[in-house]
Short mmCIF file of N, CA and C in Angstrom, two decimals:
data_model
loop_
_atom_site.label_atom_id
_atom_site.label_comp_id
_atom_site.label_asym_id
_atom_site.label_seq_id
_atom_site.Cartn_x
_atom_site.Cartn_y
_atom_site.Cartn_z
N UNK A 1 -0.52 17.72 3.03
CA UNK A 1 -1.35 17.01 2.08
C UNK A 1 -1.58 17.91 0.87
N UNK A 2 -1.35 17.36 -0.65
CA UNK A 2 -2.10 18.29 -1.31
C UNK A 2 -3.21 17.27 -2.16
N UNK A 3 -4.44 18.67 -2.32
CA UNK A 3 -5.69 18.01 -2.70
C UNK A 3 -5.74 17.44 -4.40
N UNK A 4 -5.58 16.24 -4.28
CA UNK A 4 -5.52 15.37 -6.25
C UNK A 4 -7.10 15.18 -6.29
N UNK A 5 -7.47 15.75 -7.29
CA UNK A 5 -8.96 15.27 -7.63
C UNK A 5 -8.83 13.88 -8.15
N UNK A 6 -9.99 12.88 -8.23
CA UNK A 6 -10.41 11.74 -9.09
C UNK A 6 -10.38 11.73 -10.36
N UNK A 7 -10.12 11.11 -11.08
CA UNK A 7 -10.51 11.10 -12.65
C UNK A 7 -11.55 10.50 -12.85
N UNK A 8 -12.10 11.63 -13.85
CA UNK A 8 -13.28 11.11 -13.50
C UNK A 8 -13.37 9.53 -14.67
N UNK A 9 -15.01 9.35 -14.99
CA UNK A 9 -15.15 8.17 -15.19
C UNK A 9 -16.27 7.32 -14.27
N UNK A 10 -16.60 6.34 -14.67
CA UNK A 10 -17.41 6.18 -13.89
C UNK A 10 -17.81 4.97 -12.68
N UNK A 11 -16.06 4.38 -12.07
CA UNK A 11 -15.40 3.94 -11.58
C UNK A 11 -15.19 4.71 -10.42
N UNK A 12 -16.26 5.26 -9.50
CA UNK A 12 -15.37 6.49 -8.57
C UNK A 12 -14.83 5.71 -7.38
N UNK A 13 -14.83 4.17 -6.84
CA UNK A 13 -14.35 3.71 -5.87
C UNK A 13 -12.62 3.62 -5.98
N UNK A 14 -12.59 3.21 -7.54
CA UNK A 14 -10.67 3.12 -8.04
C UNK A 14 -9.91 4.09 -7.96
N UNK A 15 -10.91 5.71 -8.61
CA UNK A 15 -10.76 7.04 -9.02
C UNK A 15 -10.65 7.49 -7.56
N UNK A 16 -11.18 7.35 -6.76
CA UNK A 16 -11.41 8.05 -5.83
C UNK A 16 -10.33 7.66 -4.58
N UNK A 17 -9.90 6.19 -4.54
CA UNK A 17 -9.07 5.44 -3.82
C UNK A 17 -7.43 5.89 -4.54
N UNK A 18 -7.08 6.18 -5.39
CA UNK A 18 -5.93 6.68 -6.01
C UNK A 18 -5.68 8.03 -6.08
N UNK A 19 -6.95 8.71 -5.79
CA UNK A 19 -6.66 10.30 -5.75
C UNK A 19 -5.97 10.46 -4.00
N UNK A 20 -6.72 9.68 -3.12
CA UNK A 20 -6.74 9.73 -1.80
C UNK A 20 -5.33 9.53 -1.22
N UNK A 21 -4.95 8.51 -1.69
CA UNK A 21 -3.51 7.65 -1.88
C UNK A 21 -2.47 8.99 -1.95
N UNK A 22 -2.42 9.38 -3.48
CA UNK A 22 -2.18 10.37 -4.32
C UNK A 22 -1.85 11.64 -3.08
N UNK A 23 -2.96 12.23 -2.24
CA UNK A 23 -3.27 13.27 -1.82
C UNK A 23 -2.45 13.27 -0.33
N UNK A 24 -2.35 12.14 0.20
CA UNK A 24 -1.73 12.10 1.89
C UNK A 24 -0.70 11.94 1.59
N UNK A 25 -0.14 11.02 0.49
CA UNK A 25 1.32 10.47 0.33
C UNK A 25 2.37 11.51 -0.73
N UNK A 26 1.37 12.57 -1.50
CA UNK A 26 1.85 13.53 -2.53
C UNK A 26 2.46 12.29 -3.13
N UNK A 27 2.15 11.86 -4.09
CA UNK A 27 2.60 10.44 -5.02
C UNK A 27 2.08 10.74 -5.86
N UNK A 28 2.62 10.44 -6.93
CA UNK A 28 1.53 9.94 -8.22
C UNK A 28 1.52 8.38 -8.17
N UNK A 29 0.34 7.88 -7.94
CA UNK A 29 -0.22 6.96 -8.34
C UNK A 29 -0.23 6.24 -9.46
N UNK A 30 0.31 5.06 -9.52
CA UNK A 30 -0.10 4.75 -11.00
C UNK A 30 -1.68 4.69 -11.54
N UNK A 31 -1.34 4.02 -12.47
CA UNK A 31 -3.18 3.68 -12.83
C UNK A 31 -3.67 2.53 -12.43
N UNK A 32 -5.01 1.99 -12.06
CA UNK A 32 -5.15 0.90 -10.92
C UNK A 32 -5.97 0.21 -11.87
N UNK A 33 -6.56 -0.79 -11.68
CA UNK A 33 -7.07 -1.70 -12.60
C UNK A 33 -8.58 -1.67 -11.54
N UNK A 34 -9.83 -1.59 -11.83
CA UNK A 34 -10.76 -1.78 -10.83
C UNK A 34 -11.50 -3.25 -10.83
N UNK A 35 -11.66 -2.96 -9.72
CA UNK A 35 -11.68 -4.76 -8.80
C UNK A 35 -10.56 -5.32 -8.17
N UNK A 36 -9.21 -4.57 -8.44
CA UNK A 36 -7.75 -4.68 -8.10
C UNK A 36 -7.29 -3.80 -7.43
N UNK A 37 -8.15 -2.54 -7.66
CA UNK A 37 -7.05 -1.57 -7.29
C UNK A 37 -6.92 -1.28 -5.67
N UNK A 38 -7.33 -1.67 -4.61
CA UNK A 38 -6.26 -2.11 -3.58
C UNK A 38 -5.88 -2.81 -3.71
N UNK A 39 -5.41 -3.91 -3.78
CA UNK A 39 -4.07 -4.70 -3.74
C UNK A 39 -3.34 -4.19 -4.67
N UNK A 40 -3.80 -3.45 -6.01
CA UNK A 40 -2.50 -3.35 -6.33
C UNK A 40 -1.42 -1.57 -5.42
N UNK A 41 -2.70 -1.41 -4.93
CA UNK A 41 -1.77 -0.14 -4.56
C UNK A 41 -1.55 -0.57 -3.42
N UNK A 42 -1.16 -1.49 -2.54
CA UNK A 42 -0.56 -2.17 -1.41
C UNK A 42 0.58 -2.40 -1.90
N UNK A 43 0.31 -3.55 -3.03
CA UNK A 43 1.92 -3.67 -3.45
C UNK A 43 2.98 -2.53 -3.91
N UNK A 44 1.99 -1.80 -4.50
CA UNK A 44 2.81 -0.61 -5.24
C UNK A 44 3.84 -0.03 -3.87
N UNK A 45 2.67 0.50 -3.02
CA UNK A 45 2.96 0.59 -1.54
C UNK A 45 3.99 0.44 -0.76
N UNK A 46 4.37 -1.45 -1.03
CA UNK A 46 5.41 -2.35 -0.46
C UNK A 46 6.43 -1.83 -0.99
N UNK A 47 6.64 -1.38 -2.03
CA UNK A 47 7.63 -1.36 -2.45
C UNK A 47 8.70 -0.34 -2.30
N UNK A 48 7.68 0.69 -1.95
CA UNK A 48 8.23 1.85 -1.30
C UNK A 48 7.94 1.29 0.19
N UNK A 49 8.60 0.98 1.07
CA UNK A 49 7.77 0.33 2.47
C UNK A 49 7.06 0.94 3.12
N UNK A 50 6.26 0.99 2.78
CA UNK A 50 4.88 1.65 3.04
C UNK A 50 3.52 1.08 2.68
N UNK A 51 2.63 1.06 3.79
CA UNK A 51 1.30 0.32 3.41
C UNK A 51 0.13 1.08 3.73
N UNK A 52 -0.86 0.33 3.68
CA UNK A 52 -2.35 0.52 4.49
C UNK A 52 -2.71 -0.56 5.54
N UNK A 53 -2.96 0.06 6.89
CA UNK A 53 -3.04 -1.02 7.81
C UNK A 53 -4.65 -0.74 7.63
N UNK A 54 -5.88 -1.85 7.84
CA UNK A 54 -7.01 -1.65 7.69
C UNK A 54 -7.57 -1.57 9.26
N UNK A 55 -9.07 -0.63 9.40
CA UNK A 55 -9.17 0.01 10.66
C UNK A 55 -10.31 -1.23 10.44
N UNK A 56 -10.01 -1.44 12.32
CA UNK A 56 -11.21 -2.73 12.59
C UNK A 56 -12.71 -1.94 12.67
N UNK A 57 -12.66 -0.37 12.97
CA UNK A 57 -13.85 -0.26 13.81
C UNK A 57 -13.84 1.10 12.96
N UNK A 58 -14.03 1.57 11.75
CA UNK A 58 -13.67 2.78 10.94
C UNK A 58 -14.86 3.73 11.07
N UNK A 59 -15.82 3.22 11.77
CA UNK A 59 -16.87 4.52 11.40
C UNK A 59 -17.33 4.72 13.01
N UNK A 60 -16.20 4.21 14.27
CA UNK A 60 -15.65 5.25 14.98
C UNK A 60 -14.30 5.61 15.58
N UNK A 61 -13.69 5.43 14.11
CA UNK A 61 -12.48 5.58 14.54
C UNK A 61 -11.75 6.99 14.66
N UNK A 62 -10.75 7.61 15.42
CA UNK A 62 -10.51 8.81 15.13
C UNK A 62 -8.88 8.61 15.47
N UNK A 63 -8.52 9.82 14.53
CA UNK A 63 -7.37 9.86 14.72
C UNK A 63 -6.56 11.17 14.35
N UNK A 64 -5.43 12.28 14.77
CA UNK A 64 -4.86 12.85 14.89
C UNK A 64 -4.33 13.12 13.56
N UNK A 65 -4.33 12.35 12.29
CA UNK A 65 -3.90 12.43 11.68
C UNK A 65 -4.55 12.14 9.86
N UNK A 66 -4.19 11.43 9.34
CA UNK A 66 -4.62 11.93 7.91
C UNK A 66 -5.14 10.08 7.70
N UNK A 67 -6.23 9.52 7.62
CA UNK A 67 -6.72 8.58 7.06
C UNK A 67 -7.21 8.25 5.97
N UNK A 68 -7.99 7.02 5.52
CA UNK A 68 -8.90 7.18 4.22
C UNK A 68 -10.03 6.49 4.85
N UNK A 69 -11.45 6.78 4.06
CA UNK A 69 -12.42 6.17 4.36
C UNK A 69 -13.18 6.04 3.42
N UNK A 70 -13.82 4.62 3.51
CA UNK A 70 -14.85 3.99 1.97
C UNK A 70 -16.36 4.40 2.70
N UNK A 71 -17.26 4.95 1.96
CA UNK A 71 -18.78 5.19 2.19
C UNK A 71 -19.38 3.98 1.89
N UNK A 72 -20.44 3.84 2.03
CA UNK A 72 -21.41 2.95 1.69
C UNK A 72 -21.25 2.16 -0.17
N UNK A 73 -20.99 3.53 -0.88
CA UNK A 73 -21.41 4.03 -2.10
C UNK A 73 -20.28 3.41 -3.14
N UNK A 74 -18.92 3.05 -2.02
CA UNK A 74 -17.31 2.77 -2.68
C UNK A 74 -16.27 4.24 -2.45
N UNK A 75 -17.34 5.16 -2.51
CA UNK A 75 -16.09 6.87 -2.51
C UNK A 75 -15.13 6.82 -1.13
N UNK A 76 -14.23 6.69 -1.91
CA UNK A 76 -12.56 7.27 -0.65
C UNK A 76 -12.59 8.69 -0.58
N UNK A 77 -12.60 8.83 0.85
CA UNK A 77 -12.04 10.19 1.10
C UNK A 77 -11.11 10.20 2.20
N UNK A 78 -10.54 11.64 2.50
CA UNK A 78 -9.74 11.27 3.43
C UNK A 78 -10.18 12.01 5.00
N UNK A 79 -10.18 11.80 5.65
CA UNK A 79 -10.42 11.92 7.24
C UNK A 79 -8.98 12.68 8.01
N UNK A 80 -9.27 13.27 9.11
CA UNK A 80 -8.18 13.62 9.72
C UNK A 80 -9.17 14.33 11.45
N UNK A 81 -8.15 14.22 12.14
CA UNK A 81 -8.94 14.86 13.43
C UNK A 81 -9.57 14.03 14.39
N UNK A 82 -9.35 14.02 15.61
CA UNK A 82 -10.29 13.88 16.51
C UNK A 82 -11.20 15.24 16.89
N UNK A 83 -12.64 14.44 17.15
CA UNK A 83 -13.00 13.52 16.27
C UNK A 83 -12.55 13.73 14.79
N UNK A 84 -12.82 12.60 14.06
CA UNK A 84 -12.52 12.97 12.83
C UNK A 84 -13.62 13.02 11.79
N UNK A 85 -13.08 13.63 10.51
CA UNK A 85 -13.97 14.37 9.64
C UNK A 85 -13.52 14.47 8.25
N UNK A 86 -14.29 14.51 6.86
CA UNK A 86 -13.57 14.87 5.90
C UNK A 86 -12.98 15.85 5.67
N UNK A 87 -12.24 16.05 5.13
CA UNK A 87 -11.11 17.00 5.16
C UNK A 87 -10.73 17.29 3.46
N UNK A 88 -11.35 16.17 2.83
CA UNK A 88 -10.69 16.18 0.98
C UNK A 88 -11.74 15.06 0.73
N UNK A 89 -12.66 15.21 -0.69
CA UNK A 89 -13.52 14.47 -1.26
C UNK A 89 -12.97 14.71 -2.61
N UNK A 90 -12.12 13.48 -2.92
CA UNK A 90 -11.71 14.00 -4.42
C UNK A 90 -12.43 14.00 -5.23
N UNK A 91 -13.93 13.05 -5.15
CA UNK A 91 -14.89 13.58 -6.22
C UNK A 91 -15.21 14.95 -6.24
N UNK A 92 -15.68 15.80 -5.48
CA UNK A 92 -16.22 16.97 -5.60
C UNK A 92 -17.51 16.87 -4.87
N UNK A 93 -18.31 15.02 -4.06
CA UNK A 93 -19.63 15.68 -3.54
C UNK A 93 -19.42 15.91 -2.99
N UNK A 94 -18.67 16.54 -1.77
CA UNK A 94 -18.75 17.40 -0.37
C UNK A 94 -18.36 15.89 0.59
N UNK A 95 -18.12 16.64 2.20
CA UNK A 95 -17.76 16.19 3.10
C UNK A 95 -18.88 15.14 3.50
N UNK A 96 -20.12 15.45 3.50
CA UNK A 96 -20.82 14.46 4.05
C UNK A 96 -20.90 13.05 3.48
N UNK A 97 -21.08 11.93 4.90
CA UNK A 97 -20.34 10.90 4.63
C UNK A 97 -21.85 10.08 5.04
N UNK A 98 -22.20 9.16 4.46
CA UNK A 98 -23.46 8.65 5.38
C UNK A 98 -23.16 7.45 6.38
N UNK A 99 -22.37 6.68 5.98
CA UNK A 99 -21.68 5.06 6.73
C UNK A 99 -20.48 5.12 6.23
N UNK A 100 -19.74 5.14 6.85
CA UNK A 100 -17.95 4.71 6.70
C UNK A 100 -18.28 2.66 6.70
N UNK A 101 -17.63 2.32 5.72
CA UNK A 101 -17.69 0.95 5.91
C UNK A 101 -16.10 0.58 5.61
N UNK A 102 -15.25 1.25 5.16
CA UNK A 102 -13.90 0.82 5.24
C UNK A 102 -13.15 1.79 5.95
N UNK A 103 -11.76 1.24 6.62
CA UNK A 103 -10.90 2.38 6.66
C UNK A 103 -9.46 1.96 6.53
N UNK A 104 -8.82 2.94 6.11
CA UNK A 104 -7.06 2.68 5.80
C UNK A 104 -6.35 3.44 6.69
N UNK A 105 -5.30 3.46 7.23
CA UNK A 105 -4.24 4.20 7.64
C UNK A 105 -2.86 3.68 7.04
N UNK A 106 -2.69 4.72 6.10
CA UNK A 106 -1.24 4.95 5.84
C UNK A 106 0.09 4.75 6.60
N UNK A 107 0.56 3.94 6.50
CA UNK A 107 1.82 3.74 7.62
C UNK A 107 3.43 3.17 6.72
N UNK A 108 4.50 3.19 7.36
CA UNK A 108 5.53 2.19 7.04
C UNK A 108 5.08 1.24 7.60
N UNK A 109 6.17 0.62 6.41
CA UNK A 109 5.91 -1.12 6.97
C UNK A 109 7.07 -0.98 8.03
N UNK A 110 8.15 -0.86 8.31
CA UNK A 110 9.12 -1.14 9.24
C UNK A 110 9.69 0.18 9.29
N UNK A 111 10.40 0.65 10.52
CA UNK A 111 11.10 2.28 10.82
C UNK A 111 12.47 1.53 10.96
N UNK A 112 13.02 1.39 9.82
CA UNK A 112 14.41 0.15 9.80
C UNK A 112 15.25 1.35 9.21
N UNK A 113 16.61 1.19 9.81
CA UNK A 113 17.83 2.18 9.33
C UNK A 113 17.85 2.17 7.31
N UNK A 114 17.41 1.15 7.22
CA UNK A 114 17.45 1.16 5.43
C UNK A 114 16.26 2.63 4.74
N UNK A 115 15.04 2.51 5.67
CA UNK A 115 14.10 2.90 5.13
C UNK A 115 14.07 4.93 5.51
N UNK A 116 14.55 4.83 6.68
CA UNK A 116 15.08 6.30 7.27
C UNK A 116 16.18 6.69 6.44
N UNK A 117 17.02 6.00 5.93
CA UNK A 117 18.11 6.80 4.62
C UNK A 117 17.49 7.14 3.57
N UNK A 118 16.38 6.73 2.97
CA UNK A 118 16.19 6.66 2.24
C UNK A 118 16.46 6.11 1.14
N UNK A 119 15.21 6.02 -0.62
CA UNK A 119 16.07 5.28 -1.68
C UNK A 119 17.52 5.69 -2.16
N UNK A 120 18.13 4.43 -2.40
CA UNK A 120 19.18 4.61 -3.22
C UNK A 120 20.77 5.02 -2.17
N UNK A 121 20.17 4.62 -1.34
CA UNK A 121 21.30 4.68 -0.22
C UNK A 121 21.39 3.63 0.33
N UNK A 122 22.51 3.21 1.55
CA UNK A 122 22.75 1.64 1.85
C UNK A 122 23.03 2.04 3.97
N UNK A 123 22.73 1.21 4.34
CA UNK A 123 22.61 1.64 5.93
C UNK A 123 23.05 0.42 6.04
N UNK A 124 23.91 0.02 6.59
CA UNK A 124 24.52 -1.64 7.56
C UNK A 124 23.11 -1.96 8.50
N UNK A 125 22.53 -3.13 8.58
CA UNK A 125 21.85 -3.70 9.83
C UNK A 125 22.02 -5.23 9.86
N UNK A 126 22.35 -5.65 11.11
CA UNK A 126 22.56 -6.45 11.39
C UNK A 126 21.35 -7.23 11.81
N UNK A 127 21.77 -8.57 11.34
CA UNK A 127 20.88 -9.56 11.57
C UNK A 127 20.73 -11.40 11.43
N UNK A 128 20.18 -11.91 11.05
CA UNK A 128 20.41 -12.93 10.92
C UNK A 128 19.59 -13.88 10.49
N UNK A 129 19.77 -14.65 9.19
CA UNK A 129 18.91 -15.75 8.23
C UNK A 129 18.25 -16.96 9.29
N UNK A 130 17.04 -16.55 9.32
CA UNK A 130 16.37 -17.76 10.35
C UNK A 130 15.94 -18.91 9.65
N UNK A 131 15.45 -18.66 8.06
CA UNK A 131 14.91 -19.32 7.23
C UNK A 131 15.27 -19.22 5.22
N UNK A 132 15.19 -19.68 5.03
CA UNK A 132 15.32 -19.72 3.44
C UNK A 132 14.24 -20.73 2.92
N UNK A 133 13.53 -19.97 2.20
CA UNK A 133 12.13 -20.83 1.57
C UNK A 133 12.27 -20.24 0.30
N UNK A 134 11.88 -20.91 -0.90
CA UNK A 134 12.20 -21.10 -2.46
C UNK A 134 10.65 -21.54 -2.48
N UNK A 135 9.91 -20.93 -3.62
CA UNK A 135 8.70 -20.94 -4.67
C UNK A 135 8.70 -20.96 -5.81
N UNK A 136 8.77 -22.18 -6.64
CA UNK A 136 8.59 -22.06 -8.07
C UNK A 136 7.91 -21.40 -8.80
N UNK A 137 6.59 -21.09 -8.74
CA UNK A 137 5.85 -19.25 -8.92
C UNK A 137 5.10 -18.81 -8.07
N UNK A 138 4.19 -17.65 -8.40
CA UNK A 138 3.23 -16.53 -7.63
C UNK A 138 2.43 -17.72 -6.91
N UNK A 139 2.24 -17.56 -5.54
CA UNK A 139 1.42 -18.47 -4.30
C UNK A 139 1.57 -19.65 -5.00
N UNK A 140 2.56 -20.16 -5.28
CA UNK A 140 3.11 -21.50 -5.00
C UNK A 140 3.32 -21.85 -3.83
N UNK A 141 3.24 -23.25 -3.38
CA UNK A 141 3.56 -23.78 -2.12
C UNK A 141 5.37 -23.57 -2.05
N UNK A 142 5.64 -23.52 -0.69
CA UNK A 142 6.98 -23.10 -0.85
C UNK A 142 7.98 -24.12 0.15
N UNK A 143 9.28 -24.26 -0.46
CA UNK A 143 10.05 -25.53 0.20
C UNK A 143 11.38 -24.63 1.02
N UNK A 144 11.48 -25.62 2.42
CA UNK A 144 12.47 -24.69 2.90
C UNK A 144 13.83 -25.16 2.71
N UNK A 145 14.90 -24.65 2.28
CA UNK A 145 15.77 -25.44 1.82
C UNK A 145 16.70 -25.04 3.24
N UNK A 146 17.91 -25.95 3.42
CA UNK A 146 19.34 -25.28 4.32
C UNK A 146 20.39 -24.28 3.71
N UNK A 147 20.15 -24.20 2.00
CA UNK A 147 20.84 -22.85 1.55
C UNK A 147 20.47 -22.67 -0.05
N UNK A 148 20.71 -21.48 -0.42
CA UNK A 148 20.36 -21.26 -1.89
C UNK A 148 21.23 -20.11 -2.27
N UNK A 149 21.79 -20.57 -3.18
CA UNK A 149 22.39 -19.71 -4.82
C UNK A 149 21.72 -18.36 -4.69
N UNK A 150 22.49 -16.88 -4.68
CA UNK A 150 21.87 -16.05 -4.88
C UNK A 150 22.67 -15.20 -6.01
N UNK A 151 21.65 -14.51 -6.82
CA UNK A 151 21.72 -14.15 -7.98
C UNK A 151 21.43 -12.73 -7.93
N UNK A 152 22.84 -12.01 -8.16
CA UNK A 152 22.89 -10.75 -8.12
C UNK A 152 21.50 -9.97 -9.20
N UNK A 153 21.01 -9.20 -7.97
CA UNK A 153 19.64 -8.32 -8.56
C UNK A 153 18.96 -8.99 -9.79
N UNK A 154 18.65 -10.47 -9.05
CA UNK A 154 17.45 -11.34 -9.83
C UNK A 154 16.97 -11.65 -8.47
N UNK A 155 17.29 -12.62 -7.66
CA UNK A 155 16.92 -13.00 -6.07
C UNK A 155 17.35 -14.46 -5.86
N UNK A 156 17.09 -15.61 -5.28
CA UNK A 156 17.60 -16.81 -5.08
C UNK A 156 17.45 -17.71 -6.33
N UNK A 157 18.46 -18.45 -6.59
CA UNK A 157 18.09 -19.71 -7.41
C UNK A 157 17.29 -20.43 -7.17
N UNK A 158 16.34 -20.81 -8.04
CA UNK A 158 15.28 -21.93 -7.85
C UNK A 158 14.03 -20.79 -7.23
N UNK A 159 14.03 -19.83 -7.06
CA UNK A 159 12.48 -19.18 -6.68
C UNK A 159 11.99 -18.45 -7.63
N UNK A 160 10.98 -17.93 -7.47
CA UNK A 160 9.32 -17.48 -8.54
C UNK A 160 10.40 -15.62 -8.75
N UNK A 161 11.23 -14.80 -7.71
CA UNK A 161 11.29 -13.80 -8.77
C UNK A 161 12.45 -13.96 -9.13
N UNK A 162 13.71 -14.85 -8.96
CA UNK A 162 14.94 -14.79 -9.63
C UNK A 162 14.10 -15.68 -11.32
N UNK A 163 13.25 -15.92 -11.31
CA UNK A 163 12.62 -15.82 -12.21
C UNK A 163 11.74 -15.66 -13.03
N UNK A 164 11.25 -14.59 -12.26
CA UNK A 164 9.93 -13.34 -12.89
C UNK A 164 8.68 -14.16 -12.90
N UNK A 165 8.74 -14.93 -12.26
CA UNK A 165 6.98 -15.50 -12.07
C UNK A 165 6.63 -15.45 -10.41
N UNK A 166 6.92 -13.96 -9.82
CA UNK A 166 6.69 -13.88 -8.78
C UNK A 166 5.48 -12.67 -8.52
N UNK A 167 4.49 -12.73 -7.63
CA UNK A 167 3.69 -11.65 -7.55
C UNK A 167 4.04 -10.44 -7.68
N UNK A 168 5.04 -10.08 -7.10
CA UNK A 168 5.26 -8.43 -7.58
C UNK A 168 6.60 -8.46 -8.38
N UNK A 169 6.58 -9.68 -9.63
CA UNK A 169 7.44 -9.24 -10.40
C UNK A 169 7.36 -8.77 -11.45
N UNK A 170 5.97 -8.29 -11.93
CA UNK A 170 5.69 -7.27 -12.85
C UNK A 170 5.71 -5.48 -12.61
N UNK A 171 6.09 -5.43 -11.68
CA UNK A 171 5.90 -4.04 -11.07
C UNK A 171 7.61 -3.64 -11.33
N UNK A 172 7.56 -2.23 -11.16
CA UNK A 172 9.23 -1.50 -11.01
C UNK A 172 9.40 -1.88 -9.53
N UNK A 173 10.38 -1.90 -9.54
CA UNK A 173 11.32 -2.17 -8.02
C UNK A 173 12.20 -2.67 -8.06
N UNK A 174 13.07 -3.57 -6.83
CA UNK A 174 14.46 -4.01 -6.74
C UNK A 174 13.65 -5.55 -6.72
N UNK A 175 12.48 -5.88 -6.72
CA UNK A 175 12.17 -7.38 -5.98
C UNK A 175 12.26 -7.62 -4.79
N UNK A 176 12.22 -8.51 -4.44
CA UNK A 176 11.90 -8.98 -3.28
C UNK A 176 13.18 -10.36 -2.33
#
């Protein structure tokens, strides 16, 4: 882990949730929009396949390894250890925590031969199309068709990102 302070400001739930991010994953973070900024750093997340699974029971949860946790107050910090404990307060007030009311764990989304090569490399896996569903845009209702037109590094004909009105089609990535 290395320790990213918050920027400051006076936003420390966004500041503090992007330093945290930042600090387990060694990432730079983009910049988060507040009132957004988890979901958008989920998606950001997705895209590298990697997420936050949310803890049902966070203020007694423990774990072996490197978490995040929301206080009462909004401040992310990060946790690690059974039991567990702060370990990194990117604001600067110290470890003490009074109520954990959120928690994250950092995970992949899938341990798939694509994602173990890493970017920018290609791994064969086999499999097989159970479904094909098309969305005219972002949480549109969606129709399942028996086949669709696909459009080299845009995505299917007739859906929301082969023509950029898809939720994460404002972001960098390959799409979806």
């Amino acid at each position: 882990m290395r320790e990213i302070a918050a920027a400051a400001g006076p936003d420390v739930e966004t500041a503090s949730l992007a330093a945290c991010v930042a600090s387990v994953l060694e990432l730079e973070v983009p910049p988060l929009t507040p009132g957004a900024a988890l979901l958008e750093v989920r998606q950001w997340l997705a895209q590298r396949n990697f997420g936050l699974a949310d803890i049902a029971d966070p203020q007694g949860f423990a774990w072996p390894g490197y978490w995040l946790a929301r206080d009462a107050g909004g401040r992310w910090v990060v946790m690690f250890g059974v039991p567990s404990a702060v370990v990194w307060d990117p604001t600067g007030r110290g470890t003490a925590v009074e109520a954990i009311v959120a928690g994250l764990l950092p995970a992949p989304l899938a341990l798939t031969p694509p994602m173990l090569a890493g970017p920018g490399t290609s791994a064969a896996v086999a499999g097989r199309v159970e479904l094909i569903c098309l969305a005219a845009g972002a949480e549109a209702p969606v129709t399942v068709v028996d086949q669709a037109r696909a459009l080299a590094g845009r995505g299917l004909d007739g859906d929301r990102y082969a023509a950029a009105r898809g939720t994460f089609s404002g972001g960098p990535g390959s799409g979806r």
